[in-house]
PDB file of C-alpha atoms in Angstrom:
ATOM      1  CA  SER A1206     196.240  90.936  88.011  1.00  0.00           C
ATOM      2  CA  ALA A1207     199.517  91.741  85.952  1.00  0.00           C
ATOM      3  CA  VAL A1208     202.304  93.804  87.549  1.00  0.00           C
ATOM      4  CA  ILE A1209     202.948  96.965  85.338  1.00  0.00           C
ATOM      5  CA  SER A1210     205.655  99.060  85.543  1.00  0.00           C
ATOM      6  CA  GLN A1211     207.364 101.997  83.928  1.00  0.00           C
ATOM      7  CA  LYS A1212     209.127 103.507  82.680  1.00  0.00           C
ATOM      8  CA  PRO A1213     210.354 106.367  83.229  1.00  0.00           C
ATOM      9  CA  SER A1214     209.314 107.289  86.614  1.00  0.00           C
ATOM     10  CA  ARG A1215     209.456 111.408  86.392  1.00  0.00           C
ATOM     11  CA  ASP A1216     211.098 113.329  83.835  1.00  0.00           C
ATOM     12  CA  ILE A1217     211.207 116.808  82.668  1.00  0.00           C
ATOM     13  CA  CYS A1218     211.764 117.868  79.527  1.00  0.00           C
ATOM     14  CA  GLN A1219     212.221 121.193  77.081  1.00  0.00           C
ATOM     15  CA  ARG A1220     209.157 122.113  75.380  1.00  0.00           C
ATOM     16  CA  GLY A1221     209.803 120.965  71.922  1.00  0.00           C
ATOM     17  CA  THR A1222     211.167 117.115  72.488  1.00  0.00           C
ATOM     18  CA  SER A1223     210.081 113.894  72.516  1.00  0.00           C
ATOM     19  CA  LEU A1224     209.337 110.710  75.344  1.00  0.00           C
ATOM     20  CA  THR A1225     208.951 107.640  75.056  1.00  0.00           C
ATOM     21  CA  ILE A1226     207.907 105.809  77.761  1.00  0.00           C
ATOM     22  CA  GLN A1227     208.003 102.025  78.423  1.00  0.00           C
ATOM     23  CA  CYS A1228     205.067  99.714  80.259  1.00  0.00           C
ATOM     24  CA  GLN A1229     206.014  96.028  80.239  1.00  0.00           C
ATOM     25  CA  VAL A1230     203.170  93.873  82.098  1.00  0.00           C
ATOM     26  CA  ASP A1231     204.575  90.813  83.976  1.00  0.00           C
ATOM     27  CA  SER A1232     202.023  88.118  81.889  1.00  0.00           C
ATOM     28  CA  GLN A1233     199.966  88.093  78.488  1.00  0.00           C
ATOM     29  CA  VAL A1234     197.036  90.314  78.776  1.00  0.00           C
ATOM     30  CA  THR A1235     194.399  90.939  76.640  1.00  0.00           C
ATOM     31  CA  MET A1236     193.826  94.473  75.597  1.00  0.00           C
ATOM     32  CA  MET A1237     197.110  97.472  77.076  1.00  0.00           C
ATOM     33  CA  PHE A1238     195.893 100.531  77.093  1.00  0.00           C
ATOM     34  CA  TRP A1239     198.108 104.543  78.027  1.00  0.00           C
ATOM     35  CA  TYR A1240     195.947 106.758  80.223  1.00  0.00           C
ATOM     36  CA  ARG A1241     196.746 110.560  80.442  1.00  0.00           C
ATOM     37  CA  GLN A1242     195.631 112.114  83.819  1.00  0.00           C
ATOM     38  CA  GLN A1243     195.731 116.101  84.079  1.00  0.00           C
ATOM     39  CA  PRO A1244     196.600 117.390  87.320  1.00  0.00           C
ATOM     40  CA  GLY A1245     193.836 117.318  89.857  1.00  0.00           C
ATOM     41  CA  GLN A1246     191.998 115.882  86.544  1.00  0.00           C
ATOM     42  CA  SER A1247     190.606 112.271  86.442  1.00  0.00           C
ATOM     43  CA  LEU A1248     191.393 109.651  83.845  1.00  0.00           C
ATOM     44  CA  THR A1249     191.145 109.980  80.144  1.00  0.00           C
ATOM     45  CA  LEU A1250     192.283 107.372  78.185  1.00  0.00           C
ATOM     46  CA  ILE A1251     194.071 109.111  75.212  1.00  0.00           C
ATOM     47  CA  ALA A1252     193.633 105.058  73.524  1.00  0.00           C
ATOM     48  CA  THR A1253     194.018 101.751  72.973  1.00  0.00           C
ATOM     49  CA  ALA A1254     197.767  99.270  72.412  1.00  0.00           C
ATOM     50  CA  ASN A1255     196.826  96.792  69.991  1.00  0.00           C
ATOM     51  CA  GLN A1256     199.970  93.959  69.840  1.00  0.00           C
ATOM     52  CA  GLY A1257     200.544  94.191  65.799  1.00  0.00           C
ATOM     53  CA  SER A1258     198.338  97.216  64.483  1.00  0.00           C
ATOM     54  CA  GLU A1259     197.965 100.162  64.732  1.00  0.00           C
ATOM     55  CA  ALA A1260     196.788 101.759  68.466  1.00  0.00           C
ATOM     56  CA  THR A1261     192.584 102.973  68.411  1.00  0.00           C
ATOM     57  CA  TYR A1262     192.877 106.605  69.325  1.00  0.00           C
ATOM     58  CA  GLU A1263     189.882 108.157  71.148  1.00  0.00           C
ATOM     59  CA  SER A1264     188.553 111.458  70.258  1.00  0.00           C
ATOM     60  CA  GLY A1265     190.535 114.683  70.660  1.00  0.00           C
ATOM     61  CA  PHE A1266     194.330 112.530  70.708  1.00  0.00           C
ATOM     62  CA  VAL A1267     195.605 111.685  67.062  1.00  0.00           C
ATOM     63  CA  ILE A1268     198.958 108.935  66.474  1.00  0.00           C
ATOM     64  CA  ASP A1269     201.153 111.955  65.417  1.00  0.00           C
ATOM     65  CA  LYS A1270     201.330 113.611  68.992  1.00  0.00           C
ATOM     66  CA  PHE A1271     200.996 110.424  71.224  1.00  0.00           C
ATOM     67  CA  PRO A1272     202.325 107.217  68.843  1.00  0.00           C
ATOM     68  CA  ILE A1273     202.171 103.555  70.286  1.00  0.00           C
ATOM     69  CA  SER A1274     203.617 100.388  69.281  1.00  0.00           C
ATOM     70  CA  ARG A1275     202.563  97.221  70.903  1.00  0.00           C
ATOM     71  CA  PRO A1276     205.405  94.486  69.219  1.00  0.00           C
ATOM     72  CA  ASN A1277     203.792  91.690  71.472  1.00  0.00           C
ATOM     73  CA  LEU A1278     201.736  90.493  74.350  1.00  0.00           C
ATOM     74  CA  THR A1279     203.671  92.107  77.204  1.00  0.00           C
ATOM     75  CA  PHE A1280     205.228  95.589  75.835  1.00  0.00           C
ATOM     76  CA  SER A1281     204.122  98.860  74.741  1.00  0.00           C
ATOM     77  CA  THR A1282     205.210 102.557  74.628  1.00  0.00           C
ATOM     78  CA  LEU A1283     203.725 105.545  74.487  1.00  0.00           C
ATOM     79  CA  THR A1284     205.654 108.439  72.857  1.00  0.00           C
ATOM     80  CA  VAL A1285     204.312 112.056  73.698  1.00  0.00           C
ATOM     81  CA  SER A1286     205.511 114.309  70.531  1.00  0.00           C
ATOM     82  CA  ASN A1287     206.697 117.651  70.599  1.00  0.00           C
ATOM     83  CA  MET A1288     205.510 118.261  73.699  1.00  0.00           C
ATOM     84  CA  SER A1289     204.345 121.984  75.060  1.00  0.00           C
ATOM     85  CA  PRO A1290     203.662 122.831  78.737  1.00  0.00           C
ATOM     86  CA  GLU A1291     200.089 121.540  78.558  1.00  0.00           C
ATOM     87  CA  ASP A1292     201.590 117.972  78.056  1.00  0.00           C
ATOM     88  CA  SER A1293     202.742 118.096  81.581  1.00  0.00           C
ATOM     89  CA  SER A1294     200.685 115.655  82.312  1.00  0.00           C
ATOM     90  CA  ILE A1295     200.722 111.706  84.831  1.00  0.00           C
ATOM     91  CA  TYR A1296     200.788 109.317  82.013  1.00  0.00           C
ATOM     92  CA  LEU A1297     199.256 106.254  82.926  1.00  0.00           C
ATOM     93  CA  CYS A1298     200.052 101.923  81.884  1.00  0.00           C
ATOM     94  CA  SER A1299     196.712  99.914  82.402  1.00  0.00           C
ATOM     95  CA  GLU A1300     195.843  96.437  81.152  1.00  0.00           C
ATOM     96  CA  THR A1301     192.981  93.999  81.393  1.00  0.00           C
ATOM     97  CA  THR A1302     192.964  90.454  80.454  1.00  0.00           C
ATOM     98  CA  GLY A1303     189.040  91.131  79.695  1.00  0.00           C
ATOM     99  CA  GLN A1304     187.949  90.028  82.744  1.00  0.00           C
ATOM    100  CA  GLU A1305     186.816  93.205  82.871  1.00  0.00           C
ATOM    101  CA  THR A1306     188.694  94.330  85.940  1.00  0.00           C
ATOM    102  CA  GLN A1307     191.211  96.846  84.854  1.00  0.00           C
ATOM    103  CA  TYR A1308     195.100  97.232  86.588  1.00  0.00           C
ATOM    104  CA  PHE A1309     197.344 100.027  86.035  1.00  0.00           C
ATOM    105  CA  GLY A1310     200.970 100.795  86.456  1.00  0.00           C
ATOM    106  CA  PRO A1311     202.641 103.607  88.649  1.00  0.00           C
ATOM    107  CA  GLY A1312     202.344 106.361  85.770  1.00  0.00           C
ATOM    108  CA  THR A1313     205.020 108.239  84.669  1.00  0.00           C
ATOM    109  CA  ARG A1314     205.264 111.703  85.799  1.00  0.00           C
ATOM    110  CA  LEU A1315     205.960 114.075  83.004  1.00  0.00           C
ATOM    111  CA  LEU A1316     207.263 118.064  83.091  1.00  0.00           C
ATOM    112  CA  VAL A1317     207.400 119.709  80.579  1.00  0.00           C
ATOM    113  CA  LEU A1318     209.368 123.304  80.703  1.00  0.00           C
TER     114      LEU A1318
ATOM    115  CA  GLY B 809     180.427 110.714  76.194  1.00  0.00           C
ATOM    116  CA  GLN B 810     178.743 108.954  79.489  1.00  0.00           C
ATOM    117  CA  GLN B 811     179.657 110.844  82.952  1.00  0.00           C
ATOM    118  CA  LEU B 812     180.110 109.283  85.965  1.00  0.00           C
ATOM    119  CA  ASN B 813     178.791 111.536  89.079  1.00  0.00           C
ATOM    120  CA  GLN B 814     180.604 111.195  92.208  1.00  0.00           C
ATOM    121  CA  SER B 815     180.979 114.321  94.501  1.00  0.00           C
ATOM    122  CA  PRO B 816     181.664 115.563  97.035  1.00  0.00           C
ATOM    123  CA  GLN B 817     185.009 116.665  95.507  1.00  0.00           C
ATOM    124  CA  SER B 818     186.867 116.483  99.208  1.00  0.00           C
ATOM    125  CA  MET B 819     185.553 114.849 102.238  1.00  0.00           C
ATOM    126  CA  PHE B 820     187.076 115.665 105.959  1.00  0.00           C
ATOM    127  CA  ILE B 821     185.841 113.183 108.462  1.00  0.00           C
ATOM    128  CA  GLN B 822     187.416 112.058 111.687  1.00  0.00           C
ATOM    129  CA  GLU B 823     189.817 108.859 112.003  1.00  0.00           C
ATOM    130  CA  GLY B 824     187.288 106.009 113.289  1.00  0.00           C
ATOM    131  CA  GLU B 825     184.643 107.511 111.405  1.00  0.00           C
ATOM    132  CA  ASP B 826     183.097 105.545 109.040  1.00  0.00           C
ATOM    133  CA  VAL B 827     183.070 107.134 105.327  1.00  0.00           C
ATOM    134  CA  SER B 828     179.856 106.948 102.686  1.00  0.00           C
ATOM    135  CA  MET B 829     180.955 107.441  99.002  1.00  0.00           C
ATOM    136  CA  ASN B 830     178.785 107.475  96.162  1.00  0.00           C
ATOM    137  CA  CYS B 831     179.142 107.361  92.486  1.00  0.00           C
ATOM    138  CA  THR B 832     175.691 107.509  90.141  1.00  0.00           C
ATOM    139  CA  SER B 833     174.781 108.475  85.818  1.00  0.00           C
ATOM    140  CA  SER B 834     172.295 108.541  83.794  1.00  0.00           C
ATOM    141  CA  SER B 835     173.124 104.830  81.806  1.00  0.00           C
ATOM    142  CA  ILE B 836     173.317 101.494  82.874  1.00  0.00           C
ATOM    143  CA  PHE B 837     176.652  99.605  83.740  1.00  0.00           C
ATOM    144  CA  ASN B 838     177.598  96.295  83.740  1.00  0.00           C
ATOM    145  CA  THR B 839     180.205  96.705  85.381  1.00  0.00           C
ATOM    146  CA  TRP B 840     181.430  99.330  88.407  1.00  0.00           C
ATOM    147  CA  LEU B 841     184.911  99.787  89.852  1.00  0.00           C
ATOM    148  CA  TRP B 842     186.334 101.534  92.372  1.00  0.00           C
ATOM    149  CA  TYR B 843     189.965 102.202  92.831  1.00  0.00           C
ATOM    150  CA  LYS B 844     192.557 104.555  95.307  1.00  0.00           C
ATOM    151  CA  GLN B 845     195.152 106.461  94.223  1.00  0.00           C
ATOM    152  CA  GLU B 846     197.731 107.952  96.251  1.00  0.00           C
ATOM    153  CA  PRO B 847     200.389 110.884  95.842  1.00  0.00           C
ATOM    154  CA  GLY B 848     203.069 109.895  93.269  1.00  0.00           C
ATOM    155  CA  GLU B 849     200.826 106.220  92.620  1.00  0.00           C
ATOM    156  CA  GLY B 850     199.079 104.697  89.980  1.00  0.00           C
ATOM    157  CA  PRO B 851     195.475 103.545  90.909  1.00  0.00           C
ATOM    158  CA  VAL B 852     195.285 100.137  92.757  1.00  0.00           C
ATOM    159  CA  LEU B 853     192.035  98.515  92.091  1.00  0.00           C
ATOM    160  CA  LEU B 854     189.570  98.203  95.470  1.00  0.00           C
ATOM    161  CA  ILE B 855     187.070  96.213  94.880  1.00  0.00           C
ATOM    162  CA  ALA B 856     185.029  94.737  91.527  1.00  0.00           C
ATOM    163  CA  LEU B 857     181.529  94.411  91.599  1.00  0.00           C
ATOM    164  CA  TYR B 858     179.568  92.567  88.098  1.00  0.00           C
ATOM    165  CA  LYS B 859     176.025  91.980  88.907  1.00  0.00           C
ATOM    166  CA  ALA B 860     173.144  94.637  90.350  1.00  0.00           C
ATOM    167  CA  GLY B 861     172.360  94.447  93.852  1.00  0.00           C
ATOM    168  CA  GLU B 862     175.828  92.958  94.830  1.00  0.00           C
ATOM    169  CA  LEU B 863     177.923  93.863  97.632  1.00  0.00           C
ATOM    170  CA  THR B 864     181.368  93.318  98.168  1.00  0.00           C
ATOM    171  CA  SER B 865     183.683  93.390 100.989  1.00  0.00           C
ATOM    172  CA  ASN B 866     187.558  94.261 101.417  1.00  0.00           C
ATOM    173  CA  GLY B 867     188.848  94.129 104.790  1.00  0.00           C
ATOM    174  CA  ARG B 868     186.976  98.173 106.121  1.00  0.00           C
ATOM    175  CA  LEU B 869     186.262  98.634 102.295  1.00  0.00           C
ATOM    176  CA  THR B 870     182.144  97.514 100.876  1.00  0.00           C
ATOM    177  CA  ALA B 871     180.870  98.882  98.057  1.00  0.00           C
ATOM    178  CA  GLN B 872     177.343  97.893  96.296  1.00  0.00           C
ATOM    179  CA  PHE B 873     176.094  97.669  92.344  1.00  0.00           C
ATOM    180  CA  GLY B 874     172.661  99.322  92.432  1.00  0.00           C
ATOM    181  CA  ILE B 875     169.428  97.514  92.037  1.00  0.00           C
ATOM    182  CA  THR B 876     169.041 100.106  88.899  1.00  0.00           C
ATOM    183  CA  ARG B 877     173.264  99.600  87.254  1.00  0.00           C
ATOM    184  CA  LYS B 878     173.053 103.388  87.552  1.00  0.00           C
ATOM    185  CA  ASP B 879     175.174 103.941  91.072  1.00  0.00           C
ATOM    186  CA  SER B 880     177.157 102.492  93.497  1.00  0.00           C
ATOM    187  CA  PHE B 881     178.582 103.093  96.909  1.00  0.00           C
ATOM    188  CA  LEU B 882     182.064 102.508  98.689  1.00  0.00           C
ATOM    189  CA  ASN B 883     181.713 102.094 102.533  1.00  0.00           C
ATOM    190  CA  ILE B 884     185.326 102.343 104.744  1.00  0.00           C
ATOM    191  CA  SER B 885     184.820 101.685 108.233  1.00  0.00           C
ATOM    192  CA  ALA B 886     186.466 102.513 110.966  1.00  0.00           C
ATOM    193  CA  SER B 887     189.227 104.792 109.222  1.00  0.00           C
ATOM    194  CA  ILE B 888     192.382 105.414 109.275  1.00  0.00           C
ATOM    195  CA  PRO B 889     195.422 107.450 108.646  1.00  0.00           C
ATOM    196  CA  SER B 890     196.827 106.005 105.873  1.00  0.00           C
ATOM    197  CA  ASP B 891     192.548 106.006 104.274  1.00  0.00           C
ATOM    198  CA  VAL B 892     193.763 109.157 102.755  1.00  0.00           C
ATOM    199  CA  GLY B 893     193.933 109.585  99.025  1.00  0.00           C
ATOM    200  CA  ILE B 894     191.299 110.134  96.509  1.00  0.00           C
ATOM    201  CA  TYR B 895     188.574 107.420  95.280  1.00  0.00           C
ATOM    202  CA  PHE B 896     187.525 106.673  91.994  1.00  0.00           C
ATOM    203  CA  CYS B 897     184.648 105.096  91.025  1.00  0.00           C
ATOM    204  CA  ALA B 898     184.076 103.565  87.085  1.00  0.00           C
ATOM    205  CA  GLY B 899     181.894 101.699  85.454  1.00  0.00           C
ATOM    206  CA  ARG B 900     182.182  99.553  82.076  1.00  0.00           C
ATOM    207  CA  LEU B 901     178.714 100.081  79.683  1.00  0.00           C
ATOM    208  CA  PRO B 902     177.209  97.383  77.527  1.00  0.00           C
ATOM    209  CA  GLY B 903     179.161  95.947  74.887  1.00  0.00           C
ATOM    210  CA  ALA B 904     181.952  93.712  74.027  1.00  0.00           C
ATOM    211  CA  ASN B 905     185.048  95.877  74.550  1.00  0.00           C
ATOM    212  CA  SER B 906     183.306  98.204  76.304  1.00  0.00           C
ATOM    213  CA  LYS B 907     185.807 100.860  77.915  1.00  0.00           C
ATOM    214  CA  LEU B 908     185.830 102.201  81.393  1.00  0.00           C
ATOM    215  CA  THR B 909     184.341 105.424  82.364  1.00  0.00           C
ATOM    216  CA  PHE B 910     185.330 107.280  85.644  1.00  0.00           C
ATOM    217  CA  GLY B 911     184.096 109.477  87.702  1.00  0.00           C
ATOM    218  CA  LYS B 912     186.235 112.627  89.335  1.00  0.00           C
ATOM    219  CA  GLY B 913     187.483 110.935  92.294  1.00  0.00           C
ATOM    220  CA  ILE B 914     186.447 111.812  95.884  1.00  0.00           C
ATOM    221  CA  THR B 915     189.838 113.551  98.006  1.00  0.00           C
ATOM    222  CA  LEU B 916     189.209 111.580 100.781  1.00  0.00           C
ATOM    223  CA  SER B 917     191.618 113.557 104.074  1.00  0.00           C
ATOM    224  CA  VAL B 918     191.433 111.222 108.111  1.00  0.00           C
ATOM    225  CA  ARG B 919     192.149 113.302 111.133  1.00  0.00           C
ATOM    226  CA  PRO B 920     194.446 111.810 113.387  1.00  0.00           C
TER     227      PRO B 920
END
């Protein structure tokens, strides 16, 4: 499996600000995804990051709130915009090479005050 | 949306015991994946299952893809304290580029 790294690993932010999370994979992958894991909850897919085009968002998530970039096959960013305390979560980058298995990064732990 | 059912929410076992976790759904899945998540970490893939009836082991872990394709189980044998964590099942529905559906997870505690 590819090795996935995320930056930052954690952050504490003030409401109304924005945070950009980076995801780097050490080899080319077919698909990259962004998930949110709220405290004590399971994983919820935010969007599929498409290389060179707009991300595909799941119901309940919009581009204005969670803009995503994927400039190449190994890198993606997720921005959490105009944050509120309800955005406090773990944000996880994930990848698959189309082999049906899927791997996750270590996550970014966000606390919004 | 599709749901995967994992229960109970928490399990408490004694070190050395075996434990079994089930994951069920009303829908048919093509792939079953089992993950473990420890505090401060992302989910780590434990076992992947690709066809009905498949039985796969990874050390002390064994998982099976149910014959009906609507369920899967994970067994941990001879548990040790480092088995503590949250165990998630995830399934992939039929169809190209189908997204993963996750269960709510089972928190496992192991008493020394």
